[in-house]
Coordinates of C-alpha atoms and ligand atoms in Angstrom, one line a residue:
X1 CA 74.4 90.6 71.6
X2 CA 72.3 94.1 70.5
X3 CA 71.8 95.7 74.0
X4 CA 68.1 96.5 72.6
X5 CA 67.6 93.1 73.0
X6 CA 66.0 91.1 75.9
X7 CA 66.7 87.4 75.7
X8 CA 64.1 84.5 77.4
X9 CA 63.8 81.1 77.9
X10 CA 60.3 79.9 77.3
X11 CA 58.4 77.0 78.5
X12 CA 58.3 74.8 75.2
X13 CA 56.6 71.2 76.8
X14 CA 55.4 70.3 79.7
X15 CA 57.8 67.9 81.4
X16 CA 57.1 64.2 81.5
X17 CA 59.9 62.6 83.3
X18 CA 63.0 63.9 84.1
X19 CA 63.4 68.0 83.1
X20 CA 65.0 68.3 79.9
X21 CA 66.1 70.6 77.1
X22 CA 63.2 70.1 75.4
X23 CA 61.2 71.6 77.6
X24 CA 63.0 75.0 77.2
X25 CA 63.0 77.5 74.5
X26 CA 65.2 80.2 73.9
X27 CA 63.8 83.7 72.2
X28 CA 64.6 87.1 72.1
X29 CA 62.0 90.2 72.1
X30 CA 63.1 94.0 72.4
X31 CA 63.6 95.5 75.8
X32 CA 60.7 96.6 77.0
X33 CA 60.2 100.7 78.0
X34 CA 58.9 101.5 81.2
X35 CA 55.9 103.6 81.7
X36 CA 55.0 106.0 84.2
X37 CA 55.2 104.7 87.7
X38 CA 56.9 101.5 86.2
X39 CA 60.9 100.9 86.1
X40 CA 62.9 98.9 84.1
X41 CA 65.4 96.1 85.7
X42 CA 68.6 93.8 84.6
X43 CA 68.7 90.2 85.8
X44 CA 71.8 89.8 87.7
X45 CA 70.7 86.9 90.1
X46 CA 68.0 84.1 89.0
X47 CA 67.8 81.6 91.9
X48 CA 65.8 77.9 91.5
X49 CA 63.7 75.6 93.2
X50 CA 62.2 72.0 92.9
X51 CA 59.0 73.4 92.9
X52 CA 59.1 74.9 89.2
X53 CA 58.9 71.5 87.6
X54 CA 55.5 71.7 89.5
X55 CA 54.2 74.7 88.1
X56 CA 54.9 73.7 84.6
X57 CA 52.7 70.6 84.7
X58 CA 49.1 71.6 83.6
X59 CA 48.1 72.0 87.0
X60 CA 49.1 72.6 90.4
X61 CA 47.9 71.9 94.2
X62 CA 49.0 75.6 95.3
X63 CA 51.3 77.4 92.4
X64 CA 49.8 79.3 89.8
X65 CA 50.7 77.0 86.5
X66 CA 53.0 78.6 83.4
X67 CA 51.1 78.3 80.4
X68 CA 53.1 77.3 77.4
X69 CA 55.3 80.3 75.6
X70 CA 55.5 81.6 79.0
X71 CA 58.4 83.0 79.8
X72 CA 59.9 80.6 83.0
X73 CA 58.6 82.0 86.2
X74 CA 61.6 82.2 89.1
X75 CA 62.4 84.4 92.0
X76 CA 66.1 86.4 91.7
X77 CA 67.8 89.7 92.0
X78 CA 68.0 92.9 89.4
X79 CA 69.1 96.1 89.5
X80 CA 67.4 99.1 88.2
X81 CA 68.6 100.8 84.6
X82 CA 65.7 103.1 84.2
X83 CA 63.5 104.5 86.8
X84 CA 60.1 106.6 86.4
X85 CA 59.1 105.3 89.6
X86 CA 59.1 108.1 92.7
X87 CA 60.2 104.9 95.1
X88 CA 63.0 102.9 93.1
X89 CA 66.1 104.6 91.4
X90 CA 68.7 103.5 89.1
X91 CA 71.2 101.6 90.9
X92 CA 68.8 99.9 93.1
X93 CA 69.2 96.2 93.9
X94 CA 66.1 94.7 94.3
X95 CA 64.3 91.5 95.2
X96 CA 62.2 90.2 92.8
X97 CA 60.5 87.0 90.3
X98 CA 62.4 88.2 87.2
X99 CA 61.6 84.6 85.5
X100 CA 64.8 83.3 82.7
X101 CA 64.7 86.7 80.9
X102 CA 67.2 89.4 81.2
X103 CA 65.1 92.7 81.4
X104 CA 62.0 92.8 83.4
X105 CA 59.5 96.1 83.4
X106 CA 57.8 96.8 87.0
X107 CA 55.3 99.0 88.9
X108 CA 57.1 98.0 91.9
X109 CA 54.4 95.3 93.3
X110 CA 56.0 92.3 95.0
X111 CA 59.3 94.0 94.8
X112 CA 61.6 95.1 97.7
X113 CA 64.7 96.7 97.9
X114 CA 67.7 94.8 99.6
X115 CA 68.0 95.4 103.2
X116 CA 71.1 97.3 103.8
X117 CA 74.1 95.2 104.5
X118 CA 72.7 91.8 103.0
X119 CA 73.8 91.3 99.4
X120 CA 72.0 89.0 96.7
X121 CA 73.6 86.3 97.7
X122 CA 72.2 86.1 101.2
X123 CA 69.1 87.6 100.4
X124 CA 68.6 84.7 97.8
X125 CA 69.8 81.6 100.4
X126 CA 69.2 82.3 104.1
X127 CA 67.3 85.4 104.0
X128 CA 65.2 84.0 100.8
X129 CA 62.1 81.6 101.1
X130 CA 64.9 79.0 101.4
X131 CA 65.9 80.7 104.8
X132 CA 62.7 80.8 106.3
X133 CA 61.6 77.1 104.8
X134 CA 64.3 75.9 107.0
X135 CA 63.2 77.6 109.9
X136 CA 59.9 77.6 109.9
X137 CA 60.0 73.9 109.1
X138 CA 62.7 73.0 112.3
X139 CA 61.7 75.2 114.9
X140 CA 57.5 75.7 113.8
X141 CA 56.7 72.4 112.7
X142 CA 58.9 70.4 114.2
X143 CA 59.8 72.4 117.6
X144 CA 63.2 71.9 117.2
X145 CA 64.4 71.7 121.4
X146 CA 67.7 71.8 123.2
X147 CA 68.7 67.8 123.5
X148 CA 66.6 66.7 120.6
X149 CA 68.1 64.0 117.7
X150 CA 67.2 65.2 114.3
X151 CA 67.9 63.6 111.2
X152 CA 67.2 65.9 107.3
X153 CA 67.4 64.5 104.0
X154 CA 68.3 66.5 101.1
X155 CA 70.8 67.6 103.5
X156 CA 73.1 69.4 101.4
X157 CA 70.5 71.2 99.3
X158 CA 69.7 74.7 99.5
X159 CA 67.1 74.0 102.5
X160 CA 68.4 70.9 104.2
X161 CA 72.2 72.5 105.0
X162 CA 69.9 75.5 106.9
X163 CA 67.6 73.4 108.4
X164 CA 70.7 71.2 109.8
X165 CA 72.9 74.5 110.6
X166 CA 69.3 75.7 112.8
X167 CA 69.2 72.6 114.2
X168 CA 72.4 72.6 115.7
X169 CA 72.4 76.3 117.1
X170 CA 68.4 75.3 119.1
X171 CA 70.9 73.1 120.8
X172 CA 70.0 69.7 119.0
X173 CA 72.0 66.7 120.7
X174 CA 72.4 65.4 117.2
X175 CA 71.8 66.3 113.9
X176 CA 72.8 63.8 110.9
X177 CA 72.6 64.7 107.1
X178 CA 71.6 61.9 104.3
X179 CA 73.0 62.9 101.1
X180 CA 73.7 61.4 97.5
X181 CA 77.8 61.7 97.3
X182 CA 80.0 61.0 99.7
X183 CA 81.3 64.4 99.3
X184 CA 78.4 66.2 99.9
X185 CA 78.3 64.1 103.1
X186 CA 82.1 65.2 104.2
X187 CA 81.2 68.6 103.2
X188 CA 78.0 68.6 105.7
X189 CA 80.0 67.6 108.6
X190 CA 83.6 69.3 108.1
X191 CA 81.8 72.8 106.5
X192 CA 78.2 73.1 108.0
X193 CA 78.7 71.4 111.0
X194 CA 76.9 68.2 111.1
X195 CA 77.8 65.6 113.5
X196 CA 77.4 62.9 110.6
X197 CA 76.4 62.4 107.3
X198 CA 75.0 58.8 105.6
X199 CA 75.1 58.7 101.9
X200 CA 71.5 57.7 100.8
X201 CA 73.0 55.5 97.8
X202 CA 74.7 52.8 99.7
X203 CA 73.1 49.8 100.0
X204 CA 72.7 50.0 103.8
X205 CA 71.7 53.5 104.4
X206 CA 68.5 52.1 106.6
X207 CA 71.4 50.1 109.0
X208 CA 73.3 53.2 109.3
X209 CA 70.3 55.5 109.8
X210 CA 69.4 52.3 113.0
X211 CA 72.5 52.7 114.1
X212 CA 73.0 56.3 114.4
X213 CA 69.7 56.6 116.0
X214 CA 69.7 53.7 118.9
X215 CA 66.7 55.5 120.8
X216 CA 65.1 56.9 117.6
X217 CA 65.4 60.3 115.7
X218 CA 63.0 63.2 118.4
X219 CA 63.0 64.9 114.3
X220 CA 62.9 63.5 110.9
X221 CA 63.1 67.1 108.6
X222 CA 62.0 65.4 105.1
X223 CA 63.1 67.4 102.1
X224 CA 62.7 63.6 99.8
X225 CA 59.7 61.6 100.9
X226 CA 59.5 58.1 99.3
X227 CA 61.4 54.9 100.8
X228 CA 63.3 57.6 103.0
X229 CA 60.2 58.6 104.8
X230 CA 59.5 55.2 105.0
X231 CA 62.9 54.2 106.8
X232 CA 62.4 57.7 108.7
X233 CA 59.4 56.3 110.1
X234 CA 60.5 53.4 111.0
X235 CA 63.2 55.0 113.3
X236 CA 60.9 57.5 115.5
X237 CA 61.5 57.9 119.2
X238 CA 58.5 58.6 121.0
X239 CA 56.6 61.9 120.5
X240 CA 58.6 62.3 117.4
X241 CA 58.1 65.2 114.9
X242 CA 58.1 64.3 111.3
X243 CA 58.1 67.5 108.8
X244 CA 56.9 67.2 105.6
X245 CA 58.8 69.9 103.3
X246 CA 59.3 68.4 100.2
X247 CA 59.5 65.3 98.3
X248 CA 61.7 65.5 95.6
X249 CA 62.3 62.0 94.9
X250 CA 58.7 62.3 93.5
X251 CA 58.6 65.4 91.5
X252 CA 60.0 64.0 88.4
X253 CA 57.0 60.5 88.8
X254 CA 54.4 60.8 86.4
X255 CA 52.3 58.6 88.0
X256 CA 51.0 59.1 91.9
X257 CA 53.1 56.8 94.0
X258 CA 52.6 54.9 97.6
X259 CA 52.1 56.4 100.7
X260 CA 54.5 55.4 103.1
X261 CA 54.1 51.6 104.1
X262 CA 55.6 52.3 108.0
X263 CA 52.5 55.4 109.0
X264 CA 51.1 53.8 111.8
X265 CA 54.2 54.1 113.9
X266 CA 53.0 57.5 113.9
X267 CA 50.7 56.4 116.2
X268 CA 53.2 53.5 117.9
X269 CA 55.3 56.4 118.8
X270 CA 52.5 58.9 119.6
X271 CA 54.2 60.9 116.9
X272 CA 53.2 64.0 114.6
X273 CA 53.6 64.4 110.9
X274 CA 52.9 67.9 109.2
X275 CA 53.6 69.5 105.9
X276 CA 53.6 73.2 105.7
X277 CA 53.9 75.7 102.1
X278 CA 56.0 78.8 103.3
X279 CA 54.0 81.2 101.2
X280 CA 51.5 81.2 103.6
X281 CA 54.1 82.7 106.0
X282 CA 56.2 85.0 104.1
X283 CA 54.1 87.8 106.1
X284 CA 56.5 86.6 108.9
X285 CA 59.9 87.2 106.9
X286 CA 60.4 90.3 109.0
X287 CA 60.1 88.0 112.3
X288 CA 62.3 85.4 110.7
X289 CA 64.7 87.9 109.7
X290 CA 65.1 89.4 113.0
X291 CA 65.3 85.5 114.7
X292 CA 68.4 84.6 112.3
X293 CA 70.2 87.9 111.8
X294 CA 72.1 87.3 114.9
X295 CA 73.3 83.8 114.1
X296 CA 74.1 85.4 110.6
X297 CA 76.3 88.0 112.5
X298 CA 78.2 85.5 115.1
X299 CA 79.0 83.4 112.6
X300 CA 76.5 80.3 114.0
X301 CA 74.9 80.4 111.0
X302 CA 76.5 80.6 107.4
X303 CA 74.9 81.1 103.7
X304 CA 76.1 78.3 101.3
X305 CA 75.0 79.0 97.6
X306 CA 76.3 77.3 94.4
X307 CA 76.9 79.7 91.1
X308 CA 77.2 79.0 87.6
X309 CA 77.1 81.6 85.0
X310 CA 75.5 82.8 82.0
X311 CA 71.9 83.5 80.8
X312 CA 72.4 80.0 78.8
X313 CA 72.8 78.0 81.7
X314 CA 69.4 78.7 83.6
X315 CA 67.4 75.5 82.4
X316 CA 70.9 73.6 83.3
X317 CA 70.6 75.4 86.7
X318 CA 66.7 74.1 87.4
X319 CA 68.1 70.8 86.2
X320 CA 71.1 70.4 88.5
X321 CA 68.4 70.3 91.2
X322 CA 67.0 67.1 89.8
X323 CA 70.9 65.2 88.9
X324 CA 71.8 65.8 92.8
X325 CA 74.6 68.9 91.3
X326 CA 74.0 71.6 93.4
X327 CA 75.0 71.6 97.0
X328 CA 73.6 74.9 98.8
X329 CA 70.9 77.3 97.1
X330 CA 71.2 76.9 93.5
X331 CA 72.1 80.2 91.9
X332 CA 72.4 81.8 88.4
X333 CA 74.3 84.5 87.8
X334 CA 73.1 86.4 84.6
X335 CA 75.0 89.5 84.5
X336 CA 77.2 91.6 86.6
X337 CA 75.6 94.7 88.2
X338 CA 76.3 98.2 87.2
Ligands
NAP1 N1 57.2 73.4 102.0 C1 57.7 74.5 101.4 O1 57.2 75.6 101.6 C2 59.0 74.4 100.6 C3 59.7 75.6 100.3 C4 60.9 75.4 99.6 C5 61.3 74.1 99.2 N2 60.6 73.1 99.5 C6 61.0 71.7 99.2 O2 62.1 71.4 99.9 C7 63.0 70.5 99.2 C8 64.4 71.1 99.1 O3 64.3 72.3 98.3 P1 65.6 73.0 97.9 O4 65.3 74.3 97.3 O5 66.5 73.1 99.2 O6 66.3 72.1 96.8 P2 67.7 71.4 96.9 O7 67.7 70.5 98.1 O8 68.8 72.5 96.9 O9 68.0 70.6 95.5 C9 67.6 69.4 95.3 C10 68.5 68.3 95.9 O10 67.7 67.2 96.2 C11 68.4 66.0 96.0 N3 67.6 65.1 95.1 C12 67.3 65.3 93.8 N4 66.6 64.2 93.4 C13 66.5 63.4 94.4 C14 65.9 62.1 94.6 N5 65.2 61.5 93.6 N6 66.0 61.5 95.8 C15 66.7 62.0 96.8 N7 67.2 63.2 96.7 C16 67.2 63.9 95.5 C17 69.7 66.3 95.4 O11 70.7 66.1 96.4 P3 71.4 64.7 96.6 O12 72.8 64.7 95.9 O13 71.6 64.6 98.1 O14 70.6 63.6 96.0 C18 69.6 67.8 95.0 O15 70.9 68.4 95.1 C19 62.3 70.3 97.8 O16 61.5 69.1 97.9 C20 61.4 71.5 97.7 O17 60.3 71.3 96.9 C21 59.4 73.2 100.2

């Protein structure tokens, strides 16, 4: 490949269904030349979430939509080659939205340099939006407390195996994992630390989620929505918080589908159920930060991410989401850094 040249994956269709190739596009364009004030950066980390099928749908309940020919919008980690801008220098590793391209221009907005001592990785998983999803959602939303039985789905995603690992250290009595493979389900209880792990796809998930709750779950951390909200909710114990994070098992439904049949033992259970969007807290990251830096340090709390390589694999990355492949935050690495 010409080094002059900046390769891109472009949104080509909208998705209907399940994300495929189609709705990709590869091109290539020059490298663009920073201006004044601006710098120019290489992609070395792209990580992905759910929530980009959403924005490539026509529109969106909270997400600015991609247009199509855009290139894919998605958060990651460069480094600086050029610099005409006072604040950044070559060399610098820096937190950005880079998108599937390999060169990005900047004036520097919506960028930050990488704390000292955290490296892409970390700042891309638990020090990321993932991070503070998963603690936000456990100990804001649902008040996570010392004693407390708290069940997550989409446990061994990028946000679930935080969540759980949060859970755990706030001194949670119980904290039990539902994911798709049996070996994502060994690796949440002999790696991460949950005290079990139910595997979604056997028939008899809702018996084993009964019996591993005999008074009820005190938190149901819902990264899935769908029939397991609907068994979740069946399962409160009283005063119960439900959190309402994501619903994957809908993203990929082109049509709007039930609510869950088993609400109203919200009210049976004098129970809460609340959805959040961590954007509106990212002011907090600082806070945040600070509250899990410790349990980064003595070890209570450990970064899991999963990375493929190679500028060609960054749709298959966004896919891997949707097939249940990843396990941990779902990263691409694009190049290596200078
Ligand atoms: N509220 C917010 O501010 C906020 C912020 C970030 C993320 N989120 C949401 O949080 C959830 C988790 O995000 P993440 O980044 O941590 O993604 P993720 O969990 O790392 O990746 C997706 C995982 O979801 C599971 N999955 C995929 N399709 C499924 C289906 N139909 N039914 C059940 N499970 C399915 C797969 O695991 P299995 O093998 O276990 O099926 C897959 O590995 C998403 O719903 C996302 O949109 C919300």
């Amino acid at each position: 490949m010409s080094e002059k040249i900046n390769r891109q994956w472009l949104l080509a269709a909208r998705p209907e269904g399940m994300l495929n190739d189609g709705n990709f596009k590869q091109t290539e364009t020059p490298i663009p030349e920073p201006g004044e004030g601006e710098f120019l950066a290489k992609t070395i980390y792209v990580g992905v979430e759910p929530a980009m099928r959403g924005q490539m749908l026509p529109q969106s309940a909270y997400a600015q939509v991609m247009q199509i020919g855009d290139v894919i919008r998605a958060g990651g980690v460069s480094q600086i080659i050029k610099s005409n801008h006072p604040d950044f220098a070559v060399g610098d590793m820096i937190q950005c939205s880079p998108g599937f391209q390999e060169y990005m221009v900047s004036d520097g907005k919506m960028v930050s340099k990488l704390p000292d001592g955290l490296n892409a990785e970390a700042v891309l998983s638990v020090f990321g939006g993932t991070g503070f999803t998963a603690y936000y959602g456990m100990v804001e939303t649902g008040e996570v407390k010392e004693g407390d039985t708290v069940l997550i789905s989409g446990a061994a995603g990028a946000v679930g195996n935080i969540a759980g690992q949060i859970a755990k250290i706030k001194g949670a009595s119980k904290v039990v994992g539902l994911a798709g493979t049996d070996e994502k389900c060994k690796w949440l209880i002999d790696e991460i630390g949950f005290d079990a792990a139910i595997n979604y796809k056997d028939d008899d998930y809702a018996d084993q989620i009964r019996a591993a709750f005999p008074d009820g779950m005190n938190v149901f951390f819902d990264n899935v929505g769908g029939e397991i909200l609907d068994v979740a909710l069946n399962n409160l114990a009283l005063n119960a918080r439900v959190v309402i994070c994501g619903g994957i098992s809908r993203y990929n439904k082109d049509h709007k589908v039930p609510g869950p049949e088993n609400y109203f033992n919200l009210v049976y259970k004098r129970a809460r159920m609340e959805g959040f969007i961590i954007v509106d807290n990212l002011h907090r990251a600082q806070e945040f930060s600070d509250a899990m830096t410790p349990w980064l340090e003595d070890g209570s709390l450990k970064y899991q991410v999963d990375i493929i390589e190679g500028f060609e694999n960054l749709p298959n990355g966004l896919m891997r989401l949707f097939t249940g492949a990843n396990k941990g935050k779902q990263l691409i690495k694009v190049n290596d850094p200078i």
